[in-house]
């Protein structure tokens, strides 16, 4: 059936089943492939998006539950990679294979909106849902601290 | 189905990255630059024994086989010799070699004019990427040959990835064996 | 007792800069991407004048360097262009990168200047090696990449010299500018002339002491694409008119299909057809197709939900009864019998029999999964006499060959397009997914993207083999070993994928880091057994060394303890005739503050091994509570890979290998029950998360010279041994089994 | 008659004046010059103080996570009387307690009166801290004074009349504060007494687990009966417990030190920071607290009853091969919502604790399960991979209500939870 979704500020009318996972509607129907599929059971964080500013695992979110809400994906974080997290991620060359990094950055953005100056402990517990098989965790931590510094300037 | 957004270059036009930049090279099995096809020493010794000489003139015999095989387990190959196969002028023997294999001889056919056709097909096993050689002896005693480079790739990981480590190990063991021998000699 | 093993780091507030000296990269502003989001395409829309197969120069001076290896996080899109640029003397900011073409690799032989320079020979392909594995990117490509840069540089200088009527020796090339006296010109101006210039003698490539770009931690070219979601991975491919396939094979690998009811789901939304994948007769089991069924629909989610609802009856298989417990029992039984001999020096049995002390130790390690973050996928588009295959390939020519073979097409007409890889770790060099996608595309007759669910990815994974080992050594009166016997019974990758390579039961790769351990012991015997099951096995990050070092280096500690030696000094004594091993061990001793005199519950442990030409030693510091709670506080690594191309990327690889190794030794494992994989998603298959990340320090102990060691994998094997040995000093208990969570570490 | 009336008024005024004088009996104590703690106290004492501050969870309230300034206060505490903001207890001279003498510190901890003689609100559990030994008080003072001074002034409290009048607390203390020193119970073991001292003194477990009267004081007769605190339900630790499997000392050690127990689940919500402190503290003290808490529930169920509940839990756990189904459409909607999301991990063969054994599902209040669905579970230090993502943004309020109803019916035989829609709506509003 036809549903209307607001993604990164633009509204899209999509003809999908109500119980379709939001992840695949964003990727296949709307065509924003920055949000990634990693596990399908909300255990790896690669599909993290923002729904009304809160982090959500889009692989286990029904598209019907996101209607009427403001959805933000990695592509919508900033028009030209100038969000403090994107600047910090680039400055520290944080990604290796990069596949999990959209989810890491979106989870980190939700963390920074809750905690302006997170400690290592805050980062560890809040980001524990996001797996990185390349093991870039040290740089992720450093980049979040750096992003907090940039945001505070 | 939403088309690829226009900002990202549609890749139908740009095939194979830079292919357009150069003329499409037709694949010609590397013609023997020299006047003869020179086989590695192990194979030329076998050829010497079989044909009485290992000096092959390029030509008359061709190898028809894929230039790339996913695994070397069973690669189709056809030996073809340009010969009228008459009583006076026919092929007497065809041999095939793969230096990369533990057993170099791939094929060895004795044929006479009654065969009617100087063409033999078979399937061969190949250990790794490298040259395959074919040699033919004609009834007038002349020897002809060709070679063909085939890529056998089940994956880069399959090349002996531990070659450097085994070499280091061998160097260490040799050095120590020497040291022990020297110590024993004193 | 709740023996839950986790790891943690000491919570001291660290500012960004103090995080292990991470701020190595140049602090560039968010720069523009140096490559196309579709990495197989040219970074600029201009064709550029090709000077040789490795580089083309645009009119605006941009130099596009082709990269033969696949980018799966190890930084080849930066390190390989750096090697060419080092010789080319191009302005690094003008360098962009793109993949070399798999199809061109197939059609073109080595270029003349490479053959003339004696770097390649005539039957090598133009890009020589397009597979990524064995940590071989830099060490196996360095020479011909340097030659490509050097020969292009000299041709540009020659073109300018001829234009200015001066000798080539009077022309210098620096930062993309050619100059002689007061005359200057750009690379772009002379590119066309350079492409046809012939040199009588090809330039000699630089030696490390002459490098100026190599050794600098320049920022990665692909990072900008990976922070805004624009980088294209295999799973992201979208082609006009493309349909989607959700695939499922018998959960028991290589099992068949009894029946499936396609009609039951044909009416579901978006469903187009159901495709059955049947292996060709005589098609070889391990590289051919497995029986599977795929639902084709106009979106992946519809294909998958239809597949979930389609009744499928999997055939029974002879392996339905196979389980890990029995496989281990079978392997352990083999340890009792002599195996195929790999090393036999001196009289080992005699030496052990006459020894003052005899030490024995058994160990075991389970199957392990790659679990790349990007689940398996592949897209194939067949037109009349051409096929295009898109995906995350570790071996593009292999993928191309597989598609050509499956479609019965001449490889010349098949084009592979490699995307970014969401992790490879060896799994993506098997090329089973392009074959499956090609078969689906053949039946569907439209461009189709096949995607595996995480469950399918885990259950049809080609595993890191399981293995068991028994060590036995005799120590002399001085506590030093006089005889050392190692016997490994394991599942052999070579026996599985290249059975013809096994001669009288010997597969040396199964003995990686055991056969070539460095210790100077007079009498040595190493033998092995191949005990494969139906579970497919393949290359995994650091291959068999990932379990062999866990076993061998723990046994070295057991020998040290039995002989009354400090484990680090014990090792130093046995490698005192090896400069690189001694340097690594001494660097470790100094940088880690090594001591075995620690309060109960805390311990330091060491593990060291050499793989792909690089020696890596690690010291782990752990704390274990009385209840058995394991905490990994710190890992200090010392590395000798000879030379560094990009230190920041290299350090990232060592850290990455340590984390991947920790995941595989703390709690992650793959067990088999009822013939199939039990851990089929991240709820049951445990991987290290950010809150379990120890502090990691990497120190370079480079011996230079002609040593060019790999970096993607050698950092992994020592970590499991270092942690296990540290646990022994903390608790007195020795975890002989991977993963360590199986051992009750409670003490006191 | 008038004279009697006049007499009463006179006595009332005198009593009032006397009472006021009595209430204002606390003098301001003279400030001290800023001290260099590292010189003043030896490191052993400071280390002991750090551990004691861990048991007392001082940083849990005296830190506003949004700022991340440890011990600098500013955390809002919703109380029935209005919102209180925790104070800055770093040794900053201007905005912290840098000028407090040890005497002033001890008076505040034991009698709830600050340096200027002002009464502190009993949200600060001085009614428990009063039981701390002098030696421990000194060590705490040493640790607090060696903290990093942070210049930060927390927001003003938002209390309505008459609660904003601090003097009224003199009456509160008179009624409810018992400043008698802590005495060990000679009939119990040393380990039990150590646990009793830590739990009743620094740990102030009753602060959450004991219901409070209208005046906000703990009701002694209902000690450890369980209570709602800051939107969570602190479960009963005594015989009122609804736990399926009895809490042995080992189970409590796992729960309190490692943050999870195989028979009870993960210590989530407000309990997580507390177990994260205990994770780092001496194990013997953790064992002692567990011993004491175990003793709060003398009447254990029979082994048969426990075995029955454990069997029930195994039988009711979600089986992917044949999931449950209900005729009631509301419950069936809950089954579908559970199937898409929760059953990925909470299933037969999963690595999670069977839901029917978890305390949260068997509690009389749905608050905890609801909060966990909204905010997920952040992994405790001792159970790094026991985490659950937040699903608040992934589910509609209706979905959550359906799942809660289904969970209660599927995993317990206990009475249904009421007013789910209200608590969900309230949670959603300020989420």
mmCIF file with all atom_site columns, C-alpha atoms in Angstrom, chain C residues 90 97 112 125 158 199 382 393 605 621 693 705 714 721 725:
data_model
loop_
_atom_site.group_PDB
_atom_site.id
_atom_site.type_symbol
_atom_site.label_atom_id
_atom_site.label_alt_id
_atom_site.label_comp_id
_atom_site.label_asym_id
_atom_site.label_entity_id
_atom_site.label_seq_id
_atom_site.pdbx_PDB_ins_code
_atom_site.Cartn_x
_atom_site.Cartn_y
_atom_site.Cartn_z
_atom_site.occupancy
_atom_site.B_iso_or_equiv
_atom_site.pdbx_formal_charge
_atom_site.auth_seq_id
_atom_site.auth_comp_id
_atom_site.auth_asym_id
_atom_site.auth_atom_id
_atom_site.pdbx_PDB_model_num
ATOM 1  C CA . UNK C 1 90  ? 53.859 13.195  -8.949  1.00 0.00 ? 90  UNK C CA 1
ATOM 2  C CA . UNK C 1 97  ? 42.811 5.801   -7.649  1.00 0.00 ? 97  UNK C CA 1
ATOM 3  C CA . UNK C 1 112 ? 57.484 -4.525  -22.484 1.00 0.00 ? 112 UNK C CA 1
ATOM 4  C CA . UNK C 1 125 ? 49.521 -10.916 -17.135 1.00 0.00 ? 125 UNK C CA 1
ATOM 5  C CA . UNK C 1 158 ? 62.561 11.927  -22.217 1.00 0.00 ? 158 UNK C CA 1
ATOM 6  C CA . UNK C 1 199 ? 63.749 4.028   -23.724 1.00 0.00 ? 199 UNK C CA 1
ATOM 7  C CA . UNK C 1 382 ? 23.935 -10.961 -18.984 1.00 0.00 ? 382 UNK C CA 1
ATOM 8  C CA . UNK C 1 393 ? 35.632 -9.775  -4.852  1.00 0.00 ? 393 UNK C CA 1
ATOM 9  C CA . UNK C 1 605 ? 51.781 -13.368 28.813  1.00 0.00 ? 605 UNK C CA 1
ATOM 10 C CA . UNK C 1 621 ? 48.140 -7.966  30.405  1.00 0.00 ? 621 UNK C CA 1
ATOM 11 C CA . UNK C 1 693 ? 38.381 -3.295  23.628  1.00 0.00 ? 693 UNK C CA 1
ATOM 12 C CA . UNK C 1 705 ? 67.244 -4.647  4.373   1.00 0.00 ? 705 UNK C CA 1
ATOM 13 C CA . UNK C 1 714 ? 50.589 -11.530 10.905  1.00 0.00 ? 714 UNK C CA 1
ATOM 14 C CA . UNK C 1 721 ? 48.758 -17.233 22.949  1.00 0.00 ? 721 UNK C CA 1
ATOM 15 C CA . UNK C 1 725 ? 49.853 -17.378 28.750  1.00 0.00 ? 725 UNK C CA 1
#
